[in-house]
Amino acid sequence: DQQVKQNSPSLSVQEGRISILNCDYTNSMFDYFLWYKKYPAEGPTFLISISSIKDKNEDGRFTVFLNKSAKHLSLHIVPSQPGDSAVYFCAAESGGSYIPTFGRGTSLIVHP
Amino acid sequence: NAGVTQTPKFRILKIGQSMTLQCAQDMNHNYMYWYRQDPGMGLKLIYYSVGAGITDKGEVPNGYNVSRSTTEDFPLRLELAAPSQTSVYFCASSSGDSYNEQFFGPGTRLTVL
């Protein structure tokens, strides 16, 4: 049973537009959420995170929104750039376990 | 800093063979992890370690073994390779602080034929 779900395997966006990647979770014990970005033939790299005491965290072009009641988070990329084309993984952790649970990833393609 | 390094990058094994995937980090991180990534399946945790001498099973430990004799190194052992172990393997480390950002190695692509 997937505790972290990324229901869109892929997303295609025009350069300059907004990219919105979604993630849903089922475990109410999760209290820390992370997004990772992965290019082909490389390991994932950390992008942005949010703790459950916040509903928004922003870092440059990247913003993560958390809706605890809906158990939903989203990553917004504005404006999208071709270099953002990658697979994005959502991950969640609970109570200082330091053991994240990953979603299956969403492949983002940004067209010039 | 080299970060997290993994060797080899690629390997083809025959069924029943054994091998060790090497992982090292130079960031003095206490936490280290081994994941496998199958197509369209995200990252599955195989084993993890919270410090030298301490290891624990993750979600998919069968067919694998690990050791953590030093803070820096966390090798993953496959004893009797099976086709189901064909995957890309990632090692990661983290400091275990409040943000627990994980740093990943470049991966090892393993094929078992």
PDB file of N, CA, C and O in Angstrom, chain A residues 2 32 34 36 38 41-46 49 51 54 87 89 93 96-105, chain B residues 31 33 35 37 40-45 48 50 90 94 96-107 109:
ATOM      1  N   GLN A   2       0.673   2.087  -1.012  1.00  0.00           N
ATOM      2  CA  GLN A   2       1.515   3.276  -1.117  1.00  0.00           C
ATOM      3  C   GLN A   2       1.097   4.320  -0.105  1.00  0.00           C
ATOM      4  O   GLN A   2      -0.047   4.769  -0.118  1.00  0.00           O
ATOM      5  N   TYR A  32       7.050  15.661   8.100  1.00  0.00           N
ATOM      6  CA  TYR A  32       8.107  16.367   7.373  1.00  0.00           C
ATOM      7  C   TYR A  32       8.121  15.859   5.943  1.00  0.00           C
ATOM      8  O   TYR A  32       8.055  14.643   5.726  1.00  0.00           O
ATOM      9  N   LEU A  34       9.653  16.310   1.816  1.00  0.00           N
ATOM     10  CA  LEU A  34      10.787  16.756   1.012  1.00  0.00           C
ATOM     11  C   LEU A  34      10.510  16.499  -0.463  1.00  0.00           C
ATOM     12  O   LEU A  34       9.805  15.548  -0.815  1.00  0.00           O
ATOM     13  N   TYR A  36      12.689  15.913  -4.067  1.00  0.00           N
ATOM     14  CA  TYR A  36      13.983  15.662  -4.689  1.00  0.00           C
ATOM     15  C   TYR A  36      13.809  15.709  -6.196  1.00  0.00           C
ATOM     16  O   TYR A  36      12.763  15.348  -6.734  1.00  0.00           O
ATOM     17  N   LYS A  38      15.630  14.499  -9.910  1.00  0.00           N
ATOM     18  CA  LYS A  38      16.575  13.503 -10.420  1.00  0.00           C
ATOM     19  C   LYS A  38      16.701  13.624 -11.931  1.00  0.00           C
ATOM     20  O   LYS A  38      15.720  13.489 -12.664  1.00  0.00           O
ATOM     21  N   ALA A  41      20.599   9.133 -15.126  1.00  0.00           N
ATOM     22  CA  ALA A  41      21.947   8.635 -14.834  1.00  0.00           C
ATOM     23  C   ALA A  41      22.626   9.390 -13.688  1.00  0.00           C
ATOM     24  O   ALA A  41      23.862   9.346 -13.568  1.00  0.00           O
ATOM     25  N   GLU A  42      21.848  10.075 -12.853  1.00  0.00           N
ATOM     26  CA  GLU A  42      22.401  10.728 -11.668  1.00  0.00           C
ATOM     27  C   GLU A  42      21.563  10.341 -10.456  1.00  0.00           C
ATOM     28  O   GLU A  42      20.440   9.857 -10.584  1.00  0.00           O
ATOM     29  N   GLY A  43      22.127  10.569  -9.277  1.00  0.00           N
ATOM     30  CA  GLY A  43      21.348  10.356  -8.068  1.00  0.00           C
ATOM     31  C   GLY A  43      20.414  11.530  -7.819  1.00  0.00           C
ATOM     32  O   GLY A  43      20.625  12.628  -8.331  1.00  0.00           O
ATOM     33  N   PRO A  44      19.349  11.308  -7.039  1.00  0.00           N
ATOM     34  CA  PRO A  44      18.453  12.425  -6.685  1.00  0.00           C
ATOM     35  C   PRO A  44      19.193  13.501  -5.904  1.00  0.00           C
ATOM     36  O   PRO A  44      20.155  13.210  -5.184  1.00  0.00           O
ATOM     37  N   THR A  45      18.731  14.740  -6.058  1.00  0.00           N
ATOM     38  CA  THR A  45      19.270  15.838  -5.259  1.00  0.00           C
ATOM     39  C   THR A  45      18.117  16.547  -4.558  1.00  0.00           C
ATOM     40  O   THR A  45      17.031  16.702  -5.115  1.00  0.00           O
ATOM     41  N   PHE A  46      18.382  16.955  -3.338  1.00  0.00           N
ATOM     42  CA  PHE A  46      17.378  17.625  -2.527  1.00  0.00           C
ATOM     43  C   PHE A  46      17.001  18.962  -3.149  1.00  0.00           C
ATOM     44  O   PHE A  46      17.853  19.723  -3.618  1.00  0.00           O
ATOM     45  N   SER A  49      11.986  21.497   1.213  1.00  0.00           N
ATOM     46  CA  SER A  49      11.265  20.713   2.213  1.00  0.00           C
ATOM     47  C   SER A  49      10.271  21.593   2.950  1.00  0.00           C
ATOM     48  O   SER A  49      10.297  22.824   2.844  1.00  0.00           O
ATOM     49  N   SER A  51       7.952  21.464   6.879  1.00  0.00           N
ATOM     50  CA  SER A  51       7.514  20.724   8.053  1.00  0.00           C
ATOM     51  C   SER A  51       6.017  20.944   8.240  1.00  0.00           C
ATOM     52  O   SER A  51       5.436  21.888   7.697  1.00  0.00           O
ATOM     53  N   LYS A  54       4.119  24.294   9.043  1.00  0.00           N
ATOM     54  CA  LYS A  54       3.974  25.350   8.053  1.00  0.00           C
ATOM     55  C   LYS A  54       3.013  24.909   6.967  1.00  0.00           C
ATOM     56  O   LYS A  54       2.742  23.711   6.799  1.00  0.00           O
ATOM     57  N   VAL A  87      12.907  14.078 -13.202  1.00  0.00           N
ATOM     58  CA  VAL A  87      11.904  13.359 -12.401  1.00  0.00           C
ATOM     59  C   VAL A  87      11.922  13.951 -10.998  1.00  0.00           C
ATOM     60  O   VAL A  87      12.994  14.147 -10.409  1.00  0.00           O
ATOM     61  N   PHE A  89      10.657  13.577  -7.096  1.00  0.00           N
ATOM     62  CA  PHE A  89      10.159  12.642  -6.084  1.00  0.00           C
ATOM     63  C   PHE A  89       9.695  13.405  -4.856  1.00  0.00           C
ATOM     64  O   PHE A  89      10.390  14.286  -4.353  1.00  0.00           O
ATOM     65  N   GLU A  93       8.428  11.905   6.000  1.00  0.00           N
ATOM     66  CA  GLU A  93       9.008  11.275   7.189  1.00  0.00           C
ATOM     67  C   GLU A  93       8.111  11.520   8.390  1.00  0.00           C
ATOM     68  O   GLU A  93       7.321  12.466   8.405  1.00  0.00           O
ATOM     69  N   GLY A  96      10.855  12.184  13.531  1.00  0.00           N
ATOM     70  CA  GLY A  96      12.283  12.041  13.745  1.00  0.00           C
ATOM     71  C   GLY A  96      12.801  10.662  13.412  1.00  0.00           C
ATOM     72  O   GLY A  96      13.855  10.252  13.918  1.00  0.00           O
ATOM     73  N   SER A  97      12.077   9.925  12.557  1.00  0.00           N
ATOM     74  CA  SER A  97      12.533   8.585  12.191  1.00  0.00           C
ATOM     75  C   SER A  97      13.743   8.624  11.281  1.00  0.00           C
ATOM     76  O   SER A  97      14.528   7.668  11.238  1.00  0.00           O
ATOM     77  N   TYR A  98      13.863   9.726  10.508  1.00  0.00           N
ATOM     78  CA  TYR A  98      14.922   9.868   9.509  1.00  0.00           C
ATOM     79  C   TYR A  98      14.861   8.782   8.455  1.00  0.00           C
ATOM     80  O   TYR A  98      15.855   8.501   7.791  1.00  0.00           O
ATOM     81  N   ILE A  99      13.719   8.174   8.285  1.00  0.00           N
ATOM     82  CA  ILE A  99      13.502   7.161   7.253  1.00  0.00           C
ATOM     83  C   ILE A  99      12.399   7.667   6.343  1.00  0.00           C
ATOM     84  O   ILE A  99      11.208   7.566   6.673  1.00  0.00           O
ATOM     85  N   PRO A 100      12.743   8.240   5.192  1.00  0.00           N
ATOM     86  CA  PRO A 100      11.699   8.776   4.319  1.00  0.00           C
ATOM     87  C   PRO A 100      11.000   7.686   3.523  1.00  0.00           C
ATOM     88  O   PRO A 100      11.598   6.661   3.201  1.00  0.00           O
ATOM     89  N   THR A 101       9.747   7.936   3.211  1.00  0.00           N
ATOM     90  CA  THR A 101       8.980   7.111   2.278  1.00  0.00           C
ATOM     91  C   THR A 101       8.816   7.928   1.004  1.00  0.00           C
ATOM     92  O   THR A 101       8.359   9.067   1.058  1.00  0.00           O
ATOM     93  N   PHE A 102       9.201   7.334  -0.128  1.00  0.00           N
ATOM     94  CA  PHE A 102       9.195   8.055  -1.390  1.00  0.00           C
ATOM     95  C   PHE A 102       7.982   7.698  -2.227  1.00  0.00           C
ATOM     96  O   PHE A 102       7.504   6.554  -2.213  1.00  0.00           O
ATOM     97  N   GLY A 103       7.510   8.696  -2.990  1.00  0.00           N
ATOM     98  CA  GLY A 103       6.546   8.430  -4.043  1.00  0.00           C
ATOM     99  C   GLY A 103       7.253   7.886  -5.268  1.00  0.00           C
ATOM    100  O   GLY A 103       8.484   7.765  -5.290  1.00  0.00           O
ATOM    101  N   ARG A 104       6.464   7.550  -6.296  1.00  0.00           N
ATOM    102  CA  ARG A 104       7.022   6.929  -7.497  1.00  0.00           C
ATOM    103  C   ARG A 104       7.623   7.939  -8.464  1.00  0.00           C
ATOM    104  O   ARG A 104       8.281   7.557  -9.432  1.00  0.00           O
ATOM    105  N   GLY A 105       7.389   9.216  -8.220  1.00  0.00           N
ATOM    106  CA  GLY A 105       8.000  10.228  -9.063  1.00  0.00           C
ATOM    107  C   GLY A 105       7.089  10.727 -10.175  1.00  0.00           C
ATOM    108  O   GLY A 105       6.187  10.023 -10.642  1.00  0.00           O
TER     109      GLY A 105
ATOM    110  N   TYR B  31      23.884   8.915   9.383  1.00  0.00           N
ATOM    111  CA  TYR B  31      22.866   8.092   8.731  1.00  0.00           C
ATOM    112  C   TYR B  31      23.297   7.749   7.305  1.00  0.00           C
ATOM    113  O   TYR B  31      23.716   8.618   6.543  1.00  0.00           O
ATOM    114  N   TYR B  33      22.041   5.025   3.879  1.00  0.00           N
ATOM    115  CA  TYR B  33      20.894   4.285   3.354  1.00  0.00           C
ATOM    116  C   TYR B  33      21.265   3.614   2.031  1.00  0.00           C
ATOM    117  O   TYR B  33      22.067   4.149   1.263  1.00  0.00           O
ATOM    118  N   TYR B  35      19.078   2.245  -1.331  1.00  0.00           N
ATOM    119  CA  TYR B  35      17.799   2.178  -2.022  1.00  0.00           C
ATOM    120  C   TYR B  35      17.988   1.422  -3.343  1.00  0.00           C
ATOM    121  O   TYR B  35      19.067   1.417  -3.919  1.00  0.00           O
ATOM    122  N   GLN B  37      15.977   1.404  -7.190  1.00  0.00           N
ATOM    123  CA  GLN B  37      14.946   2.054  -7.980  1.00  0.00           C
ATOM    124  C   GLN B  37      14.647   1.200  -9.196  1.00  0.00           C
ATOM    125  O   GLN B  37      15.516   1.003 -10.054  1.00  0.00           O
ATOM    126  N   GLY B  40       9.596   3.177 -12.830  1.00  0.00           N
ATOM    127  CA  GLY B  40       8.255   3.595 -12.431  1.00  0.00           C
ATOM    128  C   GLY B  40       7.879   3.263 -10.997  1.00  0.00           C
ATOM    129  O   GLY B  40       6.718   3.399 -10.616  1.00  0.00           O
ATOM    130  N   MET B  41       8.856   2.854 -10.193  1.00  0.00           N
ATOM    131  CA  MET B  41       8.506   2.367  -8.846  1.00  0.00           C
ATOM    132  C   MET B  41       9.083   3.212  -7.727  1.00  0.00           C
ATOM    133  O   MET B  41       8.973   2.855  -6.569  1.00  0.00           O
ATOM    134  N   GLY B  42       9.721   4.310  -8.035  1.00  0.00           N
ATOM    135  CA  GLY B  42      10.254   5.124  -6.955  1.00  0.00           C
ATOM    136  C   GLY B  42      11.436   4.467  -6.269  1.00  0.00           C
ATOM    137  O   GLY B  42      12.052   3.537  -6.795  1.00  0.00           O
ATOM    138  N   LEU B  43      11.741   4.912  -5.088  1.00  0.00           N
ATOM    139  CA  LEU B  43      12.901   4.429  -4.335  1.00  0.00           C
ATOM    140  C   LEU B  43      12.420   3.546  -3.187  1.00  0.00           C
ATOM    141  O   LEU B  43      11.622   3.966  -2.353  1.00  0.00           O
ATOM    142  N   LYS B  44      12.944   2.340  -3.164  1.00  0.00           N
ATOM    143  CA  LYS B  44      12.603   1.408  -2.083  1.00  0.00           C
ATOM    144  C   LYS B  44      13.824   1.241  -1.172  1.00  0.00           C
ATOM    145  O   LYS B  44      14.919   0.943  -1.640  1.00  0.00           O
ATOM    146  N   LEU B  45      13.600   1.372   0.134  1.00  0.00           N
ATOM    147  CA  LEU B  45      14.695   1.281   1.098  1.00  0.00           C
ATOM    148  C   LEU B  45      15.063  -0.179   1.350  1.00  0.00           C
ATOM    149  O   LEU B  45      14.207  -0.990   1.697  1.00  0.00           O
ATOM    150  N   TYR B  48      19.381   0.442   6.185  1.00  0.00           N
ATOM    151  CA  TYR B  48      19.890   1.726   6.617  1.00  0.00           C
ATOM    152  C   TYR B  48      20.739   1.561   7.867  1.00  0.00           C
ATOM    153  O   TYR B  48      20.725   0.494   8.502  1.00  0.00           O
ATOM    154  N   VAL B  50      22.223   3.947  11.357  1.00  0.00           N
ATOM    155  CA  VAL B  50      22.187   5.212  12.106  1.00  0.00           C
ATOM    156  C   VAL B  50      23.542   5.554  12.708  1.00  0.00           C
ATOM    157  O   VAL B  50      23.677   6.573  13.384  1.00  0.00           O
ATOM    158  N   PHE B  90      21.001   3.044  -5.271  1.00  0.00           N
ATOM    159  CA  PHE B  90      21.493   4.330  -4.790  1.00  0.00           C
ATOM    160  C   PHE B  90      21.849   4.237  -3.313  1.00  0.00           C
ATOM    161  O   PHE B  90      21.078   3.726  -2.509  1.00  0.00           O
ATOM    162  N   SER B  94      22.860  11.142   5.395  1.00  0.00           N
ATOM    163  CA  SER B  94      22.301  12.368   5.954  1.00  0.00           C
ATOM    164  C   SER B  94      22.865  12.581   7.357  1.00  0.00           C
ATOM    165  O   SER B  94      23.316  11.631   8.004  1.00  0.00           O
ATOM    166  N   GLY B  96      21.100  13.610   9.906  1.00  0.00           N
ATOM    167  CA  GLY B  96      20.130  13.313  10.950  1.00  0.00           C
ATOM    168  C   GLY B  96      19.703  14.541  11.718  1.00  0.00           C
ATOM    169  O   GLY B  96      19.118  14.431  12.799  1.00  0.00           O
ATOM    170  N   ASP B  97      19.977  15.735  11.167  1.00  0.00           N
ATOM    171  CA  ASP B  97      19.503  16.933  11.866  1.00  0.00           C
ATOM    172  C   ASP B  97      18.027  17.142  11.547  1.00  0.00           C
ATOM    173  O   ASP B  97      17.394  16.305  10.928  1.00  0.00           O
ATOM    174  N   SER B  98      17.483  18.284  11.935  1.00  0.00           N
ATOM    175  CA  SER B  98      16.043  18.466  11.852  1.00  0.00           C
ATOM    176  C   SER B  98      15.518  18.457  10.422  1.00  0.00           C
ATOM    177  O   SER B  98      14.357  18.175  10.184  1.00  0.00           O
ATOM    178  N   TYR B  99      16.363  18.736   9.451  1.00  0.00           N
ATOM    179  CA  TYR B  99      15.890  18.756   8.078  1.00  0.00           C
ATOM    180  C   TYR B  99      16.170  17.460   7.323  1.00  0.00           C
ATOM    181  O   TYR B  99      15.574  17.200   6.306  1.00  0.00           O
ATOM    182  N   ASN B 100      17.096  16.677   7.795  1.00  0.00           N
ATOM    183  CA  ASN B 100      17.397  15.358   7.247  1.00  0.00           C
ATOM    184  C   ASN B 100      17.458  15.297   5.733  1.00  0.00           C
ATOM    185  O   ASN B 100      16.990  14.353   5.105  1.00  0.00           O
ATOM    186  N   GLU B 101      18.046  16.305   5.130  1.00  0.00           N
ATOM    187  CA  GLU B 101      18.273  16.255   3.689  1.00  0.00           C
ATOM    188  C   GLU B 101      19.217  15.102   3.400  1.00  0.00           C
ATOM    189  O   GLU B 101      20.260  14.963   4.027  1.00  0.00           O
ATOM    190  N   GLN B 102      18.845  14.273   2.436  1.00  0.00           N
ATOM    191  CA  GLN B 102      19.697  13.151   2.060  1.00  0.00           C
ATOM    192  C   GLN B 102      20.553  13.528   0.858  1.00  0.00           C
ATOM    193  O   GLN B 102      20.093  14.194  -0.064  1.00  0.00           O
ATOM    194  N   PHE B 103      21.794  13.074   0.895  1.00  0.00           N
ATOM    195  CA  PHE B 103      22.725  13.263  -0.210  1.00  0.00           C
ATOM    196  C   PHE B 103      22.913  11.902  -0.877  1.00  0.00           C
ATOM    197  O   PHE B 103      23.265  10.928  -0.196  1.00  0.00           O
ATOM    198  N   PHE B 104      22.680  11.854  -2.169  1.00  0.00           N
ATOM    199  CA  PHE B 104      22.726  10.584  -2.896  1.00  0.00           C
ATOM    200  C   PHE B 104      24.001  10.448  -3.713  1.00  0.00           C
ATOM    201  O   PHE B 104      24.545  11.426  -4.228  1.00  0.00           O
ATOM    202  N   GLY B 105      24.432   9.193  -3.859  1.00  0.00           N
ATOM    203  CA  GLY B 105      25.488   8.882  -4.798  1.00  0.00           C
ATOM    204  C   GLY B 105      24.937   8.803  -6.210  1.00  0.00           C
ATOM    205  O   GLY B 105      23.719   8.897  -6.409  1.00  0.00           O
ATOM    206  N   PRO B 106      25.796   8.584  -7.207  1.00  0.00           N
ATOM    207  CA  PRO B 106      25.371   8.584  -8.608  1.00  0.00           C
ATOM    208  C   PRO B 106      24.671   7.300  -9.040  1.00  0.00           C
ATOM    209  O   PRO B 106      24.096   7.243 -10.128  1.00  0.00           O
ATOM    210  N   GLY B 107      24.721   6.272  -8.206  1.00  0.00           N
ATOM    211  CA  GLY B 107      24.011   5.043  -8.538  1.00  0.00           C
ATOM    212  C   GLY B 107      24.885   3.978  -9.157  1.00  0.00           C
ATOM    213  O   GLY B 107      25.927   4.262  -9.755  1.00  0.00           O
ATOM    214  N   ARG B 109      24.171   0.682 -11.702  1.00  0.00           N
ATOM    215  CA  ARG B 109      23.176  -0.039 -12.521  1.00  0.00           C
ATOM    216  C   ARG B 109      23.593  -1.503 -12.585  1.00  0.00           C
ATOM    217  O   ARG B 109      24.652  -1.823 -13.146  1.00  0.00           O
TER     218      ARG B 109
END
